[in-house]
Amino acid sequence: MSGLMTGKKGLIMGLANDKSLAWGIAKKLHEQGADMAFSYQGEALKKRVGPLAEQVGSDFLIECDVSDMEAMDTAFAQIEAKWGKLDFLVHAIGFSDKSELRGKYVDTSLDNFLMTMNISAYSLVAAAKRAAPLMKEGGSIVTLTYYGAEKVVPHYNVMGVAKAALETSVQYLANDLGPDNIRVNAISAGPIKTLAASGIGDFRYILKWNELNSPLRRNVTIEDVGGAGLYFCSDLSSGVTGETHHVDAGYHVVGMKQEDAPDI
Ligand code: NAD
């Protein structure tokens, strides 16, 4: 297989199943010849991630809970031992206690605030720190974010605050790592039904609202996100860093309900 990603090796963090945004990205990267490793959290997920990795020609699986810094060290040491380099990193990880992804943000507990920030925002910093020394010829780091970082989306609550930290981290990381030709960008994806999204209160309403009110009058797919992931991981985006790029059917440019949208 040959293509845009031929000869490039990368780590995909955050694949859970074939609905995952990470899967949309991995498929596009595979079509273009990328070599990939997949990290997973815990044995239960290994059973799901293994067969998917196989579909895209990979048997390089790495166990890694991103809240455990020793596990992060081990994960990147495994990559160094096997490949000696890394060209791209996809960070598609977020987590919060779902009992706080409904109701009011003001009720967020300290424990869940810290856990959400740790897993959903700091983990990008921790991964970038470990990936950068392996990106000897430059590289690309891509993370996934959501509009709830920019504007209030009911129920998104503490995850919105963590995504704001994530997007700002993208800018600071881009500036830190730019001199080594390592680019750091975020894809702000529109709502897609995934395992993580199912924890968000009234998610079906969010999906319907976006479908009715976005300029393209539809929701995005993991294939839409995958195309943007390929752009960021490949040299096509060689001059782009520190960016939050919306793949949301244009929803973020709309200021109010569309005239033709029915009440839902
Ligand atoms: P998903 O459930 O398929 O993926 C989330 C992944 O995070 C899972 O693989 C899970 O194992 C991993 N994860 C959670 N805690 C972890 C930990 N401690 N250590 C290691 N891995 C951990 O859902 P998804 O929607 O594909 O989510 C991927 C990313 O996309 C997330 O950052 C999410 O916030 C973001 N995103 C999703 C949507 C959406 O509507 N689905 C929209 C915009 C952004």
CSV table of C-alpha atoms and ligand atoms in Angstrom, one decimal:
chain,number,residue,atom,x,y,z
A,1,MET,CA,0.0,0.0,0.0
A,2,SER,CA,1.3,3.5,-0.8
A,3,GLY,CA,0.1,6.9,-0.1
A,4,LEU,CA,0.4,10.1,1.9
A,5,MET,CA,1.4,8.2,5.1
A,6,THR,CA,3.8,5.7,3.6
A,7,GLY,CA,6.7,5.3,5.9
A,8,LYS,CA,5.0,7.1,8.8
A,9,LYS,CA,4.5,5.5,12.2
A,10,GLY,CA,2.0,6.7,14.8
A,11,LEU,CA,0.2,5.9,18.0
A,12,ILE,CA,-3.6,6.0,18.2
A,13,MET,CA,-4.8,6.6,21.8
A,14,GLY,CA,-8.5,6.3,22.5
A,15,LEU,CA,-9.8,3.6,20.3
A,16,ALA,CA,-12.7,1.8,22.0
A,17,ASN,CA,-14.8,0.3,19.2
A,18,ASP,CA,-15.8,0.9,15.6
A,19,LYS,CA,-17.9,3.9,16.6
A,20,SER,CA,-14.9,5.7,18.1
A,21,LEU,CA,-13.6,8.9,16.5
A,22,ALA,CA,-10.2,7.3,16.7
A,23,TRP,CA,-11.4,4.5,14.4
A,24,GLY,CA,-12.5,7.0,11.7
A,25,ILE,CA,-9.0,8.5,11.8
A,26,ALA,CA,-7.2,5.2,11.9
A,27,LYS,CA,-9.1,3.9,8.8
A,28,LYS,CA,-8.1,7.0,6.8
A,29,LEU,CA,-4.5,6.8,7.9
A,30,HIS,CA,-4.4,3.1,7.0
A,31,GLU,CA,-5.8,3.8,3.5
A,32,GLN,CA,-2.8,6.1,3.0
A,33,GLY,CA,-0.2,3.5,4.2
A,34,ALA,CA,0.4,4.5,7.8
A,35,ASP,CA,1.8,2.1,10.3
A,36,MET,CA,0.0,2.3,13.6
A,37,ALA,CA,0.2,1.3,17.3
A,38,PHE,CA,-3.0,1.4,19.5
A,39,SER,CA,-3.1,2.1,23.2
A,40,TYR,CA,-6.1,0.8,25.2
A,41,GLN,CA,-7.3,1.2,28.7
A,42,GLY,CA,-7.6,-2.2,30.5
A,43,GLU,CA,-8.1,-5.8,29.4
A,44,ALA,CA,-11.8,-5.5,28.6
A,45,LEU,CA,-11.0,-3.0,25.8
A,46,LYS,CA,-8.1,-5.0,24.5
A,47,LYS,CA,-10.6,-7.6,23.3
A,48,ARG,CA,-12.3,-4.9,21.2
A,49,VAL,CA,-9.2,-3.0,20.1
A,50,GLY,CA,-7.3,-6.1,19.0
A,51,PRO,CA,-9.5,-7.2,16.1
A,52,LEU,CA,-9.9,-3.5,14.9
A,53,ALA,CA,-6.1,-3.0,14.9
A,54,GLU,CA,-5.8,-6.2,12.9
A,55,GLN,CA,-8.2,-4.8,10.3
A,56,VAL,CA,-5.7,-2.0,9.7
A,57,GLY,CA,-2.7,-4.3,9.6
A,58,SER,CA,-1.5,-3.7,13.2
A,59,ASP,CA,-0.7,-6.1,16.1
A,60,PHE,CA,1.1,-3.4,18.1
A,61,LEU,CA,-1.2,-3.0,21.2
A,62,ILE,CA,-0.1,-1.1,24.2
A,63,GLU,CA,-1.9,-1.0,27.6
A,64,CYS,CA,-2.1,2.5,28.9
A,65,ASP,CA,-4.3,4.3,31.4
A,66,VAL,CA,-3.4,7.9,30.8
A,67,SER,CA,-3.9,8.9,34.4
A,68,ASP,CA,-1.0,6.7,35.4
A,69,MET,CA,2.3,8.4,34.6
A,70,GLU,CA,4.3,5.2,34.9
A,71,ALA,CA,2.0,3.5,32.4
A,72,MET,CA,2.6,6.5,30.1
A,73,ASP,CA,6.3,6.1,30.5
A,74,THR,CA,6.1,2.4,29.7
A,75,ALA,CA,3.8,3.0,26.7
A,76,PHE,CA,6.3,5.3,25.0
A,77,ALA,CA,9.2,3.2,26.0
A,78,GLN,CA,7.6,0.3,24.1
A,79,ILE,CA,7.3,2.5,21.0
A,80,GLU,CA,10.9,3.6,21.3
A,81,ALA,CA,12.0,-0.1,21.7
A,82,LYS,CA,10.0,-1.3,18.7
A,83,TRP,CA,10.2,1.7,16.3
A,84,GLY,CA,12.8,4.0,17.6
A,85,LYS,CA,10.7,6.9,16.3
A,86,LEU,CA,7.3,8.3,16.1
A,87,ASP,CA,5.8,10.5,13.3
A,88,PHE,CA,2.3,11.1,14.6
A,89,LEU,CA,0.1,10.8,17.7
A,90,VAL,CA,-3.7,10.8,17.8
A,91,HIS,CA,-5.1,11.7,21.3
A,92,ALA,CA,-8.8,10.8,21.3
A,93,ILE,CA,-9.4,10.5,25.0
A,94,GLY,CA,-11.9,12.1,27.4
A,95,PHE,CA,-13.6,11.1,30.6
A,96,SER,CA,-15.8,12.5,33.3
A,97,ASP,CA,-18.2,11.0,35.9
A,98,LYS,CA,-21.4,10.9,33.9
A,99,SER,CA,-23.5,11.9,36.9
A,100,GLU,CA,-21.9,15.3,36.4
A,101,LEU,CA,-22.6,15.5,32.7
A,102,ARG,CA,-26.2,16.5,33.4
A,103,GLY,CA,-27.6,19.1,35.7
A,104,LYS,CA,-25.6,22.2,36.6
A,105,TYR,CA,-21.9,22.9,36.2
A,106,VAL,CA,-22.0,24.8,39.5
A,107,ASP,CA,-22.5,21.4,41.2
A,108,THR,CA,-19.2,19.9,39.9
A,109,SER,CA,-17.3,18.2,42.7
A,110,LEU,CA,-13.6,18.8,43.2
A,111,ASP,CA,-12.8,15.2,42.8
A,112,ASN,CA,-14.5,14.9,39.4
A,113,PHE,CA,-13.2,18.3,38.3
A,114,LEU,CA,-9.6,17.1,38.9
A,115,MET,CA,-10.2,13.7,37.3
A,116,THR,CA,-11.8,15.2,34.2
A,117,MET,CA,-9.0,17.7,33.8
A,118,ASN,CA,-6.4,15.0,34.3
A,119,ILE,CA,-7.8,12.5,31.9
A,120,SER,CA,-9.2,14.8,29.3
A,121,ALA,CA,-6.7,17.7,29.2
A,122,TYR,CA,-3.5,16.9,31.1
A,123,SER,CA,-3.1,13.6,29.4
A,124,LEU,CA,-2.4,15.4,26.1
A,125,VAL,CA,0.4,17.3,27.8
A,126,ALA,CA,1.8,14.1,29.3
A,127,ALA,CA,1.6,12.3,26.0
A,128,ALA,CA,3.2,15.2,24.1
A,129,LYS,CA,6.1,15.3,26.5
A,130,ARG,CA,6.8,11.6,25.9
A,131,ALA,CA,6.1,11.6,22.2
A,132,ALA,CA,8.3,14.7,21.4
A,133,PRO,CA,11.7,13.0,21.9
A,134,LEU,CA,10.7,10.3,19.5
A,135,MET,CA,9.6,12.7,16.8
A,136,LYS,CA,13.2,13.2,15.7
A,137,GLU,CA,12.3,14.3,12.2
A,138,GLY,CA,9.4,16.4,13.3
A,139,GLY,CA,5.9,15.1,13.8
A,140,SER,CA,2.2,15.8,14.3
A,141,ILE,CA,0.0,15.6,17.4
A,142,VAL,CA,-3.7,15.7,17.0
A,143,THR,CA,-6.4,15.8,19.7
A,144,LEU,CA,-10.2,15.8,19.7
A,145,THR,CA,-12.3,18.6,21.2
A,146,TYR,CA,-15.8,19.9,21.2
A,147,TYR,CA,-17.7,23.2,20.8
A,148,GLY,CA,-18.7,23.0,24.5
A,149,ALA,CA,-15.2,24.5,25.1
A,150,GLU,CA,-16.2,27.7,23.4
A,151,LYS,CA,-19.9,28.1,24.2
A,152,VAL,CA,-22.2,26.7,26.9
A,153,VAL,CA,-23.7,23.5,25.8
A,154,PRO,CA,-26.3,22.2,28.4
A,155,HIS,CA,-25.0,19.1,30.2
A,156,TYR,CA,-21.5,19.3,28.8
A,157,ASN,CA,-20.5,21.1,32.1
A,158,VAL,CA,-17.0,20.2,33.4
A,159,MET,CA,-16.1,18.5,30.2
A,160,GLY,CA,-16.5,21.9,28.4
A,161,VAL,CA,-14.1,23.4,30.9
A,162,ALA,CA,-11.6,20.5,30.4
A,163,LYS,CA,-11.9,20.9,26.6
A,164,ALA,CA,-11.1,24.7,27.0
A,165,ALA,CA,-8.0,23.7,28.9
A,166,LEU,CA,-7.2,21.1,26.1
A,167,GLU,CA,-7.6,23.7,23.3
A,168,THR,CA,-5.3,26.2,25.2
A,169,SER,CA,-2.9,23.4,25.8
A,170,VAL,CA,-2.8,22.8,22.1
A,171,GLN,CA,-1.6,26.4,21.6
A,172,TYR,CA,1.0,26.2,24.3
A,173,LEU,CA,2.3,22.8,23.1
A,174,ALA,CA,2.4,24.1,19.5
A,175,ASN,CA,4.6,26.9,20.6
A,176,ASP,CA,6.9,24.7,22.8
A,177,LEU,CA,7.3,22.0,20.2
A,178,GLY,CA,7.3,24.1,17.0
A,179,PRO,CA,11.0,24.7,17.0
A,180,ASP,CA,11.4,20.9,16.6
A,181,ASN,CA,9.0,20.9,13.7
A,182,ILE,CA,6.3,19.1,15.8
A,183,ARG,CA,2.9,20.4,15.1
A,184,VAL,CA,0.0,20.3,17.6
A,185,ASN,CA,-3.6,20.7,16.5
A,186,ALA,CA,-7.2,19.9,17.6
A,187,ILE,CA,-10.2,18.7,15.7
A,188,SER,CA,-13.4,20.1,17.1
A,189,ALA,CA,-15.9,17.5,16.1
A,190,GLY,CA,-19.6,17.8,15.9
A,191,PRO,CA,-21.7,15.4,18.1
A,192,ILE,CA,-21.4,11.7,17.1
A,193,LYS,CA,-22.9,8.8,18.9
A,194,THR,CA,-20.1,7.0,20.6
A,195,LEU,CA,-19.5,5.3,24.0
A,196,ALA,CA,-18.1,8.5,25.5
A,197,ALA,CA,-20.9,10.6,24.1
A,198,SER,CA,-23.6,8.3,25.6
A,199,GLY,CA,-22.6,9.6,29.0
A,200,ILE,CA,-23.7,13.1,28.2
A,201,GLY,CA,-27.2,14.0,29.3
A,202,ASP,CA,-29.8,14.5,26.5
A,203,PHE,CA,-27.2,13.7,23.8
A,204,ARG,CA,-30.0,12.7,21.4
A,205,TYR,CA,-31.4,16.2,21.6
A,206,ILE,CA,-27.9,17.7,20.9
A,207,LEU,CA,-27.6,15.4,17.8
A,208,LYS,CA,-31.0,16.5,16.5
A,209,TRP,CA,-30.4,20.1,17.2
A,210,ASN,CA,-27.1,20.1,15.3
A,211,GLU,CA,-28.6,18.2,12.4
A,212,LEU,CA,-31.4,20.7,12.0
A,213,ASN,CA,-29.4,23.9,12.6
A,214,SER,CA,-25.9,23.3,11.0
A,215,PRO,CA,-25.2,24.8,7.6
A,216,LEU,CA,-24.9,21.4,6.0
A,217,ARG,CA,-28.1,20.3,7.8
A,218,ARG,CA,-26.6,17.0,8.9
A,219,ASN,CA,-24.4,15.5,11.6
A,220,VAL,CA,-20.8,14.6,10.9
A,221,THR,CA,-19.5,11.0,10.7
A,222,ILE,CA,-16.3,9.4,12.0
A,223,GLU,CA,-15.3,9.4,8.3
A,224,ASP,CA,-15.6,13.2,8.2
A,225,VAL,CA,-13.4,13.4,11.3
A,226,GLY,CA,-11.0,10.8,9.8
A,227,GLY,CA,-10.4,13.0,6.8
A,228,ALA,CA,-9.4,15.9,9.0
A,229,GLY,CA,-7.3,13.5,11.1
A,230,LEU,CA,-5.4,12.4,7.9
A,231,TYR,CA,-4.9,16.1,6.9
A,232,PHE,CA,-3.4,16.9,10.3
A,233,CYS,CA,-1.2,13.7,10.6
A,234,SER,CA,0.1,14.1,7.1
A,235,ASP,CA,2.4,16.6,5.4
A,236,LEU,CA,-0.7,18.2,3.8
A,237,SER,CA,-1.0,20.4,6.9
A,238,SER,CA,2.7,21.0,7.1
A,239,GLY,CA,2.3,24.8,7.8
A,240,VAL,CA,-0.5,24.4,10.3
A,241,THR,CA,-0.1,24.3,14.1
A,242,GLY,CA,-1.9,25.5,17.3
A,243,GLU,CA,-5.2,25.3,15.4
A,244,THR,CA,-8.6,24.1,16.5
A,245,HIS,CA,-10.3,23.0,13.3
A,246,HIS,CA,-14.1,22.5,13.3
A,247,VAL,CA,-15.4,19.4,11.7
A,248,ASP,CA,-19.0,20.0,12.6
A,249,ALA,CA,-21.0,20.6,9.4
A,250,GLY,CA,-20.4,24.3,10.1
A,251,TYR,CA,-22.5,24.4,13.2
A,252,HIS,CA,-20.0,26.8,15.0
A,253,VAL,CA,-20.7,29.7,12.6
A,254,VAL,CA,-24.5,29.7,13.2
A,255,GLY,CA,-25.9,32.2,15.7
A,256,MET,CA,-29.5,31.1,16.1
A,257,LYS,CA,-32.0,28.5,15.2
A,258,GLN,CA,-32.5,28.0,11.4
A,259,GLU,CA,-35.8,29.4,10.0
A,260,ASP,CA,-36.7,26.0,8.5
A,261,ALA,CA,-35.8,24.0,11.6
A,262,PRO,CA,-38.9,22.5,13.3
A,263,ASP,CA,-39.3,22.7,17.1
A,264,ILE,CA,-38.0,19.6,18.7
B,1,NAD,P1,-15.0,6.7,22.7
B,1,NAD,O1,-15.7,6.2,23.9
B,1,NAD,O2,-15.0,5.8,21.5
B,1,NAD,O3,-13.5,7.0,23.1
B,1,NAD,C1,-13.1,7.6,24.3
B,1,NAD,C2,-11.8,6.8,24.6
B,1,NAD,O4,-11.2,7.4,25.8
B,1,NAD,C3,-12.0,5.4,24.9
B,1,NAD,O5,-11.2,4.6,24.1
B,1,NAD,C4,-11.5,5.2,26.4
B,1,NAD,O6,-10.9,4.0,26.6
B,1,NAD,C5,-10.5,6.3,26.5
B,1,NAD,N1,-10.2,6.7,27.9
B,1,NAD,C6,-11.0,7.2,28.8
B,1,NAD,N2,-10.3,7.3,30.0
B,1,NAD,C7,-9.1,6.8,29.7
B,1,NAD,C8,-7.9,6.6,30.5
B,1,NAD,N3,-7.9,7.0,31.8
B,1,NAD,N4,-6.8,6.1,30.0
B,1,NAD,C9,-6.8,5.8,28.6
B,1,NAD,N5,-7.9,5.9,27.8
B,1,NAD,C10,-9.0,6.4,28.4
B,1,NAD,O7,-15.6,8.1,22.4
B,1,NAD,P2,-15.2,9.2,21.3
B,1,NAD,O8,-16.5,10.1,21.2
B,1,NAD,O9,-14.6,8.6,20.1
B,1,NAD,O10,-14.2,10.1,22.1
B,1,NAD,C11,-12.9,10.4,21.6
B,1,NAD,C12,-12.6,11.9,21.8
B,1,NAD,O11,-13.4,12.6,20.9
B,1,NAD,C13,-12.8,12.4,23.2
B,1,NAD,O12,-11.8,13.3,23.6
B,1,NAD,C14,-14.1,13.1,23.0
B,1,NAD,O13,-14.3,14.1,24.0
B,1,NAD,C15,-13.9,13.7,21.7
B,1,NAD,N6,-15.1,14.2,21.0
B,1,NAD,C16,-16.2,13.4,20.9
B,1,NAD,C17,-17.3,13.9,20.2
B,1,NAD,C18,-18.6,13.1,20.1
B,1,NAD,O14,-19.7,13.6,19.9
B,1,NAD,N7,-18.5,11.7,20.2
B,1,NAD,C19,-17.4,15.2,19.8
B,1,NAD,C20,-16.2,16.0,19.9
B,1,NAD,C21,-15.1,15.5,20.5
